[in-house]
Amino acid sequence: MTVRLPELFVARMRTLLGDEFDDWLASYAAPRRYGLRVNTLKTDGESYRMRSPLSAGLKPVPWAEAGYYYSEEDRPGKHPHYHAGLYYIQEPSAMAPAELLNVQPGHRVLDLCAAPGGKSSQIAAKLKGHGLLVANDNARERTKALARNLELAGVRNAVVLNEEPERLVPVFRAFFDRILVDAPCSGEGMFRKDESMIADWLRHPAAHWTSMQREILRHAAEMLAPGGVLVYSTCTFSPEENEERIAELLAERPDFEVVPVPPAHGWAPGRPDWVSLEGIEHRHVEAVAGTVRLWPHRIEGEGHYAAVLRRQGGDSPGLNVGVAPQDPAETSGSGKPDRPRLKTRPNAGRRGNGGKAGKRGHAMSGQEADPTEVWRSFRAEVLPGLGDLPGRLIAVGEKLYAQPAGVPDLSGLRVVRHGWLLGEARRGRFAPSQALAMGLAAEDAARRVEYGADEPEALKYLKGETLPLEPERLNLRPVEDGRQPDEAGYALVCIDGYPVGWGKLRDGLLINERAPGWRWM
């Protein structure tokens, strides 16, 4: 494969790279490498590799936990395991920034430029269900993919926002233990992967992005707690978007320092000699040697840049700093919601009709059932094996969420997901969400229907078809009072033991309840 690179770009890279230029240019004629990351919220990476259904097997990505190379002909996005959230298809170099962030269970983490969600789901796997992930993107349409990818991965402890970084600062000032800024950039490192980015580069060269990156970094720095770690990354080669942005931040923020990245995996150090900013002290320029560049001629992956920054004060970057204790007012001793504090968006679902149903649902009234009570009834009958929920229950209109502990007041912010979306309370009944199904384990459910990934019924279910229910596929477990559940009602549908959605058992049929937007087209 040969990529037609812009002449201006090639000329500049020749000047920057010198003796390495020929090797770098030759990399564009080599086949690109493909990667996926096994979702360790659902399965162990190495054991999954050993039993992977992909024909050519999986080769580990050396810098990423549970990251693997696969062959192009495998097409893992077409396998049912993808739709069960067992892995995320991700370019190998793009796995590096979240690894460098050194997330530990219990941390408060912000992914500031998060869509479409690959790095957010990687962070969530490292949190292991403990702590808080705030995934934000300022592009409204892109937050749809962000929320869906987190739900597909079965993430329970995330809040998804759609805001400009500066609007987050008053709410989250000095709040986060870890922040990832995977900044919008000119994308030079992705030209081999996606040639359409060349056209974007011709329209918007590096100078278009630098002011945006500068402001994003400044706002991110305000939200990092003392002792916390911020990783800044791009998928471009441009020094103006990489080393210069870091040197400038160090000059502005004396409380920030570079945490040097040890040389490994064929990674190269940052280049202080490429910084041409005026008025920056020599020590700040030299510090960028501790940042890292991933070059496509040195590694099996595309071009990337990353800098690890620490805000001085607090604990060391490797420690579990700033962990939010669980609010005793939010949970009982068992961790289950105890008199959860309900929050309903003002006028949610109303259209000036005196409380009657709006387009997307009906308003709460004194005669209607408390949505948390409707949920508890559903949980007792359908999910007797479900353990403690994260944080507290909150209601937003008809929707019910389990929101992670420690989330501040989000009033005034554009919230896409307030937490783990459990479902909706409608006319005294609870309708479970696709997100709820994807965050469950098979054994949580009172009724479970099992298919194998290689069986035609699995594909039919994923496409939204209603199926005849063969008795041997139905697994029942006792509900809370020890009685057997009825062979009718909601069932969790699983493929190879992993949940993929809901169905309703009725008259010998499995009525497909997989959300329409999730169906395999």
Coordinates of C-alpha atoms in Angstrom, one line a residue:
M1 CA 0.0 0.0 0.0
T2 CA 1.4 3.4 -1.0
V3 CA 0.0 6.6 0.5
R4 CA 0.2 9.8 -1.6
L5 CA 1.6 12.3 1.0
P6 CA 1.4 16.1 0.5
E7 CA 4.7 17.5 -0.8
L8 CA 4.9 20.2 1.9
F9 CA 4.5 17.6 4.6
V10 CA 7.2 15.4 3.2
A11 CA 9.6 18.2 2.8
R12 CA 9.2 19.2 6.5
M13 CA 9.6 15.7 7.7
R14 CA 12.8 15.4 5.7
T15 CA 14.1 18.4 7.6
L16 CA 13.0 17.1 11.0
L17 CA 14.1 13.5 10.7
G18 CA 17.3 13.7 8.8
D19 CA 18.9 10.3 8.7
E20 CA 15.7 8.6 9.7
F21 CA 13.7 10.1 6.9
D22 CA 14.1 7.3 4.4
D23 CA 13.0 4.6 6.9
W24 CA 10.0 6.8 8.0
L25 CA 8.9 7.3 4.4
A26 CA 9.3 3.6 3.6
S27 CA 6.8 2.8 6.4
Y28 CA 4.0 4.2 4.3
A29 CA 4.5 1.4 1.7
A30 CA 4.2 -1.2 4.5
P31 CA 0.8 -2.7 5.5
R32 CA -0.7 -1.1 8.5
R33 CA -1.2 -3.0 11.7
Y34 CA -4.6 -3.8 13.2
G35 CA -5.3 -4.0 16.9
L36 CA -8.0 -4.8 19.4
R37 CA -8.1 -4.6 23.2
V38 CA -9.8 -7.3 25.2
N39 CA -12.3 -5.9 27.7
T40 CA -11.1 -7.0 31.0
L41 CA -14.3 -5.9 32.7
K42 CA -15.8 -9.0 31.1
T43 CA -13.0 -11.5 30.5
D44 CA -9.3 -12.0 31.1
G45 CA -7.1 -10.9 28.2
E46 CA -4.7 -13.8 28.0
S47 CA -7.3 -16.5 28.5
Y48 CA -9.4 -14.8 25.7
R49 CA -6.3 -14.8 23.5
M50 CA -5.9 -18.5 23.9
R51 CA -9.4 -19.3 22.9
S52 CA -9.9 -16.5 20.4
P53 CA -12.2 -17.3 17.5
L54 CA -10.0 -15.2 15.2
S55 CA -8.4 -17.4 12.6
A56 CA -4.8 -16.1 12.7
G57 CA -4.7 -15.8 16.5
L58 CA -3.7 -12.7 18.5
K59 CA -0.2 -11.3 19.1
P60 CA 0.3 -9.1 22.1
V61 CA 0.8 -5.3 21.7
P62 CA 3.9 -4.8 24.0
W63 CA 2.9 -1.6 25.6
A64 CA -0.8 -2.3 26.2
E65 CA -2.4 -4.6 28.8
A66 CA -4.8 -6.9 27.0
G67 CA -4.0 -5.2 23.6
Y68 CA -3.4 -7.5 20.6
Y69 CA -2.6 -7.4 16.9
Y70 CA -4.9 -9.2 14.6
S71 CA -4.9 -9.9 10.9
E72 CA -7.0 -7.8 8.5
E73 CA -8.8 -10.8 7.1
D74 CA -10.2 -11.7 10.6
R75 CA -12.7 -8.9 10.6
P76 CA -13.4 -9.1 14.4
G77 CA -16.2 -6.4 14.1
K78 CA -18.3 -9.1 12.3
H79 CA -18.1 -11.6 15.2
P80 CA -20.8 -11.9 17.9
H81 CA -18.1 -11.4 20.6
Y82 CA -17.7 -7.8 19.4
H83 CA -21.5 -7.3 20.0
A84 CA -21.1 -8.8 23.5
G85 CA -18.5 -6.1 24.3
L86 CA -15.6 -8.6 24.7
Y87 CA -13.2 -6.4 22.9
Y88 CA -12.8 -2.9 21.3
I89 CA -11.1 -2.5 17.9
Q90 CA -8.4 0.1 18.5
E91 CA -5.2 1.2 16.6
P92 CA -2.2 -0.2 18.6
S93 CA -0.5 3.1 19.1
A94 CA -3.7 4.7 20.4
M95 CA -3.6 2.3 23.3
A96 CA -0.5 3.9 24.7
P97 CA -1.9 7.2 26.3
A98 CA -4.3 5.4 28.7
E99 CA -1.6 3.0 29.7
L100 CA 0.7 5.9 30.6
L101 CA -2.0 7.5 32.7
N102 CA -1.5 4.7 35.3
V103 CA -5.1 4.6 36.5
Q104 CA -5.8 2.6 39.7
P105 CA -9.1 1.4 41.0
G106 CA -10.8 4.1 43.0
H107 CA -9.4 7.1 41.1
R108 CA -11.4 10.0 39.8
V109 CA -10.6 10.2 36.1
L110 CA -11.5 12.6 33.3
D111 CA -11.3 11.8 29.6
L112 CA -11.7 15.3 28.4
C113 CA -11.8 14.7 24.6
A114 CA -13.3 11.3 24.8
A115 CA -15.3 10.4 21.7
P116 CA -15.7 7.8 20.3
G117 CA -14.8 6.2 23.6
G118 CA -11.9 3.7 23.0
K119 CA -9.6 5.3 25.5
S120 CA -12.5 5.8 28.0
S121 CA -13.4 2.1 27.9
Q122 CA -9.7 1.4 28.4
I123 CA -9.6 3.6 31.5
A124 CA -12.8 2.0 32.8
A125 CA -11.3 -1.4 32.6
K126 CA -8.4 -0.2 34.7
L127 CA -10.8 1.3 37.3
K128 CA -12.4 -2.2 37.6
G129 CA -15.7 -0.7 38.6
H130 CA -14.3 1.4 41.4
G131 CA -14.0 5.2 41.4
L132 CA -15.4 7.6 38.8
L133 CA -14.9 8.1 35.1
V134 CA -16.1 11.4 33.6
A135 CA -16.1 11.0 29.8
N136 CA -16.6 14.3 28.0
D137 CA -16.7 15.5 24.4
N138 CA -17.8 18.9 23.1
A139 CA -19.2 17.5 19.8
R140 CA -22.8 16.5 20.5
E141 CA -23.1 13.9 17.7
R142 CA -19.9 12.2 18.8
T143 CA -21.2 11.7 22.3
K144 CA -23.7 9.2 21.0
A145 CA -20.9 6.9 19.9
L146 CA -19.1 7.6 23.2
A147 CA -22.1 6.6 25.4
R148 CA -22.8 3.6 23.3
N149 CA -19.2 2.3 23.4
L150 CA -19.1 2.7 27.2
E151 CA -22.4 0.8 27.5
L152 CA -21.2 -1.9 25.1
A153 CA -18.2 -2.4 27.3
G154 CA -20.4 -2.8 30.4
V155 CA -19.1 0.2 32.2
R156 CA -21.1 1.0 35.3
N157 CA -19.2 3.9 36.9
A158 CA -19.1 6.5 34.2
V159 CA -20.8 9.9 33.6
V160 CA -20.9 11.2 30.0
L161 CA -20.9 14.9 29.4
N162 CA -21.2 17.1 26.3
E163 CA -19.4 20.3 27.3
E164 CA -16.6 22.7 26.4
P165 CA -13.7 22.3 28.8
E166 CA -13.9 25.7 30.3
R167 CA -17.5 25.0 31.5
L168 CA -16.3 22.0 33.4
V169 CA -13.7 23.9 35.5
P170 CA -16.0 25.5 38.0
V171 CA -17.6 22.1 38.8
F172 CA -14.4 20.0 38.8
R173 CA -11.6 22.4 39.9
A174 CA -8.7 20.3 41.4
F175 CA -11.1 17.3 41.4
F176 CA -9.5 14.6 39.3
D177 CA -6.6 12.2 40.1
R178 CA -6.0 11.4 36.5
I179 CA -6.9 13.4 33.3
L180 CA -6.4 12.3 29.7
V181 CA -6.3 15.0 27.1
D182 CA -6.2 13.2 23.7
A183 CA -6.3 16.5 21.9
P184 CA -7.8 17.3 18.5
C185 CA -4.9 17.6 16.1
S186 CA -3.8 17.7 12.5
G187 CA -3.6 13.9 12.4
E188 CA -0.3 13.5 10.6
G189 CA 0.4 10.2 12.3
M190 CA -2.8 8.6 10.9
F191 CA -2.2 9.3 7.2
R192 CA -1.4 5.6 6.6
K193 CA -4.5 4.4 8.5
D194 CA -6.9 6.9 7.0
E195 CA -6.0 8.8 3.9
S196 CA -9.1 11.1 4.3
M197 CA -7.1 12.8 7.0
I198 CA -4.7 14.1 4.4
A199 CA -7.5 16.2 2.9
D200 CA -8.3 17.5 6.4
W201 CA -4.6 18.4 6.9
L202 CA -4.6 20.4 3.7
R203 CA -7.5 22.4 4.9
H204 CA -6.3 22.8 8.5
P205 CA -2.6 22.6 9.1
A206 CA -1.0 22.6 12.5
A207 CA -1.5 26.3 13.2
H208 CA -5.3 25.7 13.1
W209 CA -5.0 23.4 16.1
T210 CA -2.4 25.0 18.4
S211 CA -4.6 27.6 20.0
M212 CA -7.3 25.0 20.7
Q213 CA -4.8 22.7 22.2
R214 CA -3.4 25.5 24.4
E215 CA -6.8 26.3 25.9
I216 CA -7.8 22.7 26.4
L217 CA -4.5 22.0 28.3
R218 CA -5.0 25.1 30.5
H219 CA -8.5 24.1 31.5
A220 CA -7.4 20.5 32.1
A221 CA -4.6 21.7 34.4
E222 CA -7.2 23.5 36.5
M223 CA -9.1 20.3 37.1
L224 CA -6.2 18.1 38.2
A225 CA -5.8 17.6 41.9
P226 CA -2.4 18.1 43.5
G227 CA -0.4 14.9 43.1
G228 CA -2.5 13.9 40.1
V229 CA -1.3 12.9 36.7
L230 CA -2.3 14.4 33.3
V231 CA -1.4 12.7 30.0
Y232 CA -1.5 14.9 26.9
S233 CA -1.5 13.0 23.6
T234 CA -1.9 13.6 19.9
C235 CA -1.7 11.5 16.7
T236 CA 0.5 14.0 14.9
F237 CA 4.2 14.6 14.3
S238 CA 4.0 18.4 14.4
P239 CA 6.3 19.9 17.2
E240 CA 4.0 22.9 17.4
E241 CA 1.2 20.6 18.6
N242 CA 3.4 18.4 20.8
E243 CA 6.6 19.5 22.5
E244 CA 5.8 23.2 22.2
R245 CA 2.5 22.8 23.9
I246 CA 4.1 21.0 26.8
A247 CA 7.0 23.5 27.2
E248 CA 4.5 26.4 27.2
L249 CA 2.4 24.8 29.9
L250 CA 5.4 24.2 32.1
A251 CA 6.4 27.8 31.7
E252 CA 2.8 28.9 32.7
R253 CA 2.3 26.4 35.5
P254 CA 5.3 26.0 37.8
D255 CA 3.3 23.4 39.8
F256 CA 3.5 21.0 36.8
E257 CA 6.4 18.8 35.9
V258 CA 7.1 16.2 33.2
V259 CA 7.2 12.6 34.5
P260 CA 9.8 11.1 32.1
V261 CA 8.6 8.1 30.1
P262 CA 11.3 5.3 30.2
P263 CA 12.5 4.3 26.7
A264 CA 10.9 1.0 25.7
H265 CA 9.1 -0.8 22.9
G266 CA 11.0 1.2 20.2
W267 CA 9.5 4.5 21.4
A268 CA 11.6 7.6 20.9
P269 CA 12.1 10.5 23.3
G270 CA 10.6 13.9 22.7
R271 CA 12.7 16.5 20.8
P272 CA 13.6 19.7 22.7
D273 CA 15.6 20.7 19.6
W274 CA 12.4 21.1 17.7
V275 CA 11.0 23.7 20.1
S276 CA 11.2 27.2 18.6
L277 CA 9.1 29.2 21.1
E278 CA 10.6 32.5 22.3
G279 CA 10.7 33.5 25.9
I280 CA 10.6 29.9 27.3
E281 CA 13.2 29.0 29.9
H282 CA 15.8 26.4 28.8
R283 CA 14.8 24.0 31.6
H284 CA 11.2 23.9 30.3
V285 CA 12.3 23.1 26.8
E286 CA 14.8 20.4 28.0
A287 CA 12.0 18.8 30.0
V288 CA 10.2 17.7 26.9
A289 CA 12.9 15.1 26.3
G290 CA 11.0 13.1 28.9
T291 CA 8.0 12.9 26.6
V292 CA 7.6 10.2 24.0
R293 CA 7.1 9.8 20.3
L294 CA 5.8 6.6 18.6
W295 CA 7.1 6.5 15.0
P296 CA 5.6 4.1 12.4
H297 CA 9.1 3.1 11.2
R298 CA 10.2 2.1 14.7
I299 CA 7.1 0.3 16.0
E300 CA 4.2 -1.8 14.8
G301 CA 1.7 1.0 14.9
E302 CA 0.9 4.5 13.6
G303 CA 2.4 7.9 14.7
H304 CA 1.6 9.2 18.2
Y305 CA 2.9 11.6 20.8
A306 CA 2.4 11.5 24.6
A307 CA 3.5 13.5 27.6
V308 CA 3.0 12.5 31.2
L309 CA 2.6 15.5 33.5
R310 CA 2.3 15.6 37.3
R311 CA 0.9 18.4 39.4
Q312 CA 3.1 18.8 42.4
G313 CA 1.8 18.3 45.9
G314 CA -0.2 15.3 47.2
D315 CA 1.0 11.7 46.7
S316 CA 3.2 10.3 44.1
P317 CA 1.8 9.4 40.6
G318 CA 1.7 5.7 41.3
L319 CA -0.5 6.0 44.5
N320 CA -4.2 5.9 44.7
V321 CA -4.6 9.7 45.4
G322 CA -7.7 11.6 46.0
V323 CA -10.1 8.6 46.3
A324 CA -13.6 9.7 46.9
P325 CA -15.0 7.9 50.0
Q326 CA -18.5 6.6 49.6
D327 CA -21.1 9.0 51.1
P328 CA -22.8 7.1 54.0
A329 CA -25.9 9.1 53.3
E330 CA -26.1 7.6 49.8
T331 CA -25.8 3.9 50.7
S332 CA -26.7 1.5 53.4
G333 CA -24.1 -0.8 55.0
S334 CA -24.7 -3.3 52.2
G335 CA -23.9 -0.8 49.5
K336 CA -27.5 -1.0 48.2
P337 CA -29.4 2.3 47.8
D338 CA -30.9 3.4 51.1
R339 CA -33.6 6.1 50.6
P340 CA -31.9 7.2 47.4
R341 CA -32.0 10.9 46.8
L342 CA -34.1 11.4 43.6
K343 CA -33.2 14.1 41.2
T344 CA -35.6 15.0 38.5
R345 CA -34.7 17.6 35.9
P346 CA -37.1 20.6 36.2
N347 CA -40.1 20.1 33.9
A348 CA -38.7 16.8 32.5
G349 CA -41.1 15.4 30.0
R350 CA -43.5 18.4 30.2
R351 CA -44.6 20.6 27.5
G352 CA -46.8 23.1 29.3
N353 CA -49.6 20.6 29.6
G354 CA -50.1 20.6 33.4
G355 CA -48.1 17.4 34.0
K356 CA -49.5 15.3 31.2
A357 CA -47.2 13.1 29.1
G358 CA -44.6 14.8 26.9
K359 CA -43.2 13.4 23.7
R360 CA -40.5 11.4 25.6
G361 CA -42.4 10.3 28.6
H362 CA -44.8 11.3 31.4
A363 CA -44.2 13.7 34.3
M364 CA -43.9 12.3 37.8
S365 CA -47.0 12.7 40.0
G366 CA -48.1 11.7 43.4
Q367 CA -50.4 9.0 42.1
E368 CA -47.6 7.3 40.1
A369 CA -45.2 4.7 41.5
D370 CA -41.8 5.8 42.8
P371 CA -39.4 4.8 40.0
T372 CA -37.0 3.4 42.5
E373 CA -39.7 1.1 43.9
V374 CA -40.6 0.0 40.4
W375 CA -36.9 -0.8 39.9
R376 CA -36.7 -2.7 43.2
S377 CA -39.6 -4.8 42.2
F378 CA -38.1 -5.5 38.8
R379 CA -34.7 -6.3 40.3
A380 CA -36.2 -8.8 42.8
E381 CA -38.0 -10.7 40.1
V382 CA -35.6 -10.5 37.2
L383 CA -32.1 -9.9 38.7
P384 CA -31.8 -11.8 42.0
G385 CA -28.1 -12.3 41.6
L386 CA -27.3 -8.6 41.1
G387 CA -24.9 -7.3 43.7
D388 CA -24.3 -3.8 45.0
L389 CA -24.9 -0.9 42.7
P390 CA -22.3 1.9 42.4
G391 CA -23.2 5.1 44.3
R392 CA -26.9 6.1 44.4
L393 CA -30.0 5.9 42.4
I394 CA -31.2 9.0 40.7
A395 CA -34.3 9.6 38.5
V396 CA -34.2 12.0 35.6
G397 CA -37.7 12.1 34.1
E398 CA -38.6 8.5 33.5
K399 CA -35.0 7.3 33.3
L400 CA -33.3 5.7 36.3
Y401 CA -29.6 5.7 36.8
A402 CA -27.1 4.3 39.2
Q403 CA -24.7 7.2 39.6
P404 CA -21.2 6.7 40.9
A405 CA -20.4 8.0 44.4
G406 CA -18.7 11.4 44.6
V407 CA -20.2 13.0 41.5
P408 CA -20.6 16.8 42.2
D409 CA -23.7 18.8 41.3
L410 CA -24.0 18.7 37.5
S411 CA -26.7 21.3 37.3
G412 CA -26.2 23.6 34.2
L413 CA -24.0 21.1 32.4
R414 CA -25.1 19.1 29.3
V415 CA -25.3 15.6 30.7
V416 CA -25.6 12.7 28.2
R417 CA -25.5 9.9 30.8
H418 CA -25.9 10.6 34.6
G419 CA -24.4 7.1 35.3
W420 CA -25.3 3.5 34.5
L421 CA -28.6 3.8 32.8
L422 CA -30.8 1.1 34.3
G423 CA -34.0 1.7 32.3
E424 CA -37.2 3.6 32.4
A425 CA -40.2 3.5 34.8
R426 CA -43.3 3.6 32.6
R427 CA -46.9 3.5 34.0
G428 CA -45.8 1.5 37.0
R429 CA -43.6 -1.0 35.0
F430 CA -39.9 -1.0 34.6
A431 CA -38.4 -1.3 31.1
P432 CA -34.7 -2.4 31.4
S433 CA -32.2 -0.7 29.1
Q434 CA -29.6 -2.2 26.8
A435 CA -26.9 -0.6 29.0
L436 CA -28.2 -2.5 32.0
A437 CA -28.0 -5.8 30.0
M438 CA -24.4 -5.1 28.9
G439 CA -23.3 -4.3 32.4
L440 CA -24.6 -7.5 33.9
A441 CA -23.1 -11.0 34.4
A442 CA -25.1 -14.0 33.1
E443 CA -25.6 -15.3 36.6
D444 CA -27.3 -12.1 37.8
A445 CA -30.5 -13.0 35.9
A446 CA -33.4 -15.2 37.1
R447 CA -34.1 -16.2 33.5
R448 CA -31.3 -16.6 31.0
V449 CA -31.4 -17.8 27.4
E450 CA -28.1 -19.1 26.0
Y451 CA -26.8 -19.3 22.4
G452 CA -23.4 -20.2 21.0
A453 CA -21.5 -17.7 18.9
D454 CA -21.4 -20.1 16.0
E455 CA -25.1 -20.9 16.1
P456 CA -27.4 -19.2 13.6
E457 CA -29.8 -18.2 16.4
A458 CA -27.1 -15.9 17.8
L459 CA -27.0 -13.9 14.6
K460 CA -30.7 -13.9 14.3
Y461 CA -31.1 -12.5 17.8
L462 CA -28.4 -9.8 17.2
K463 CA -30.4 -8.7 14.1
G464 CA -33.5 -8.2 16.1
E465 CA -35.5 -11.4 15.1
T466 CA -38.0 -13.1 17.4
L467 CA -37.1 -16.7 17.9
P468 CA -38.8 -19.9 19.0
L469 CA -37.7 -20.8 22.5
E470 CA -36.2 -24.3 22.9
P471 CA -36.6 -25.4 26.5
E472 CA -33.0 -26.6 26.8
R473 CA -31.8 -23.0 26.2
L474 CA -33.6 -21.5 29.2
N475 CA -31.7 -21.4 32.5
L476 CA -33.6 -20.5 35.6
R477 CA -32.3 -19.5 39.1
P478 CA -34.3 -18.9 42.2
V479 CA -35.5 -15.4 43.0
E480 CA -34.9 -13.7 46.4
D481 CA -37.6 -15.7 48.4
G482 CA -36.2 -19.0 47.0
R483 CA -39.0 -19.8 44.6
Q484 CA -38.5 -20.6 41.0
P485 CA -39.3 -17.7 38.6
D486 CA -42.1 -18.0 36.1
E487 CA -41.2 -19.1 32.6
A488 CA -42.5 -15.9 31.3
G489 CA -41.2 -12.3 31.5
Y490 CA -37.9 -10.7 30.9
A491 CA -34.9 -12.9 30.2
L492 CA -31.3 -12.0 29.7
V493 CA -30.0 -13.2 26.4
C494 CA -26.4 -14.4 26.3
I495 CA -23.9 -15.5 23.7
D496 CA -21.2 -17.9 24.9
G497 CA -22.2 -16.8 28.4
Y498 CA -22.0 -13.1 27.9
P499 CA -25.1 -10.8 27.9
V500 CA -26.1 -9.2 24.6
G501 CA -29.6 -7.9 25.4
W502 CA -33.1 -8.6 26.6
G503 CA -35.9 -10.8 25.4
K504 CA -39.4 -11.5 26.7
L505 CA -40.5 -15.1 27.2
R506 CA -44.1 -15.6 26.0
D507 CA -46.0 -18.6 24.6
G508 CA -42.9 -20.5 23.6
L509 CA -41.2 -17.5 21.9
L510 CA -38.3 -15.3 22.7
I511 CA -39.7 -11.8 21.9
N512 CA -36.6 -9.8 20.9
E513 CA -36.1 -6.7 23.1
R514 CA -32.6 -5.8 21.9
A515 CA -32.6 -2.0 21.4
P516 CA -33.2 -1.1 17.8
G517 CA -30.1 1.1 17.6
W518 CA -28.0 -1.9 18.7
R519 CA -29.2 -4.4 16.1
W520 CA -26.7 -5.9 13.7
M521 CA -27.6 -4.5 10.3

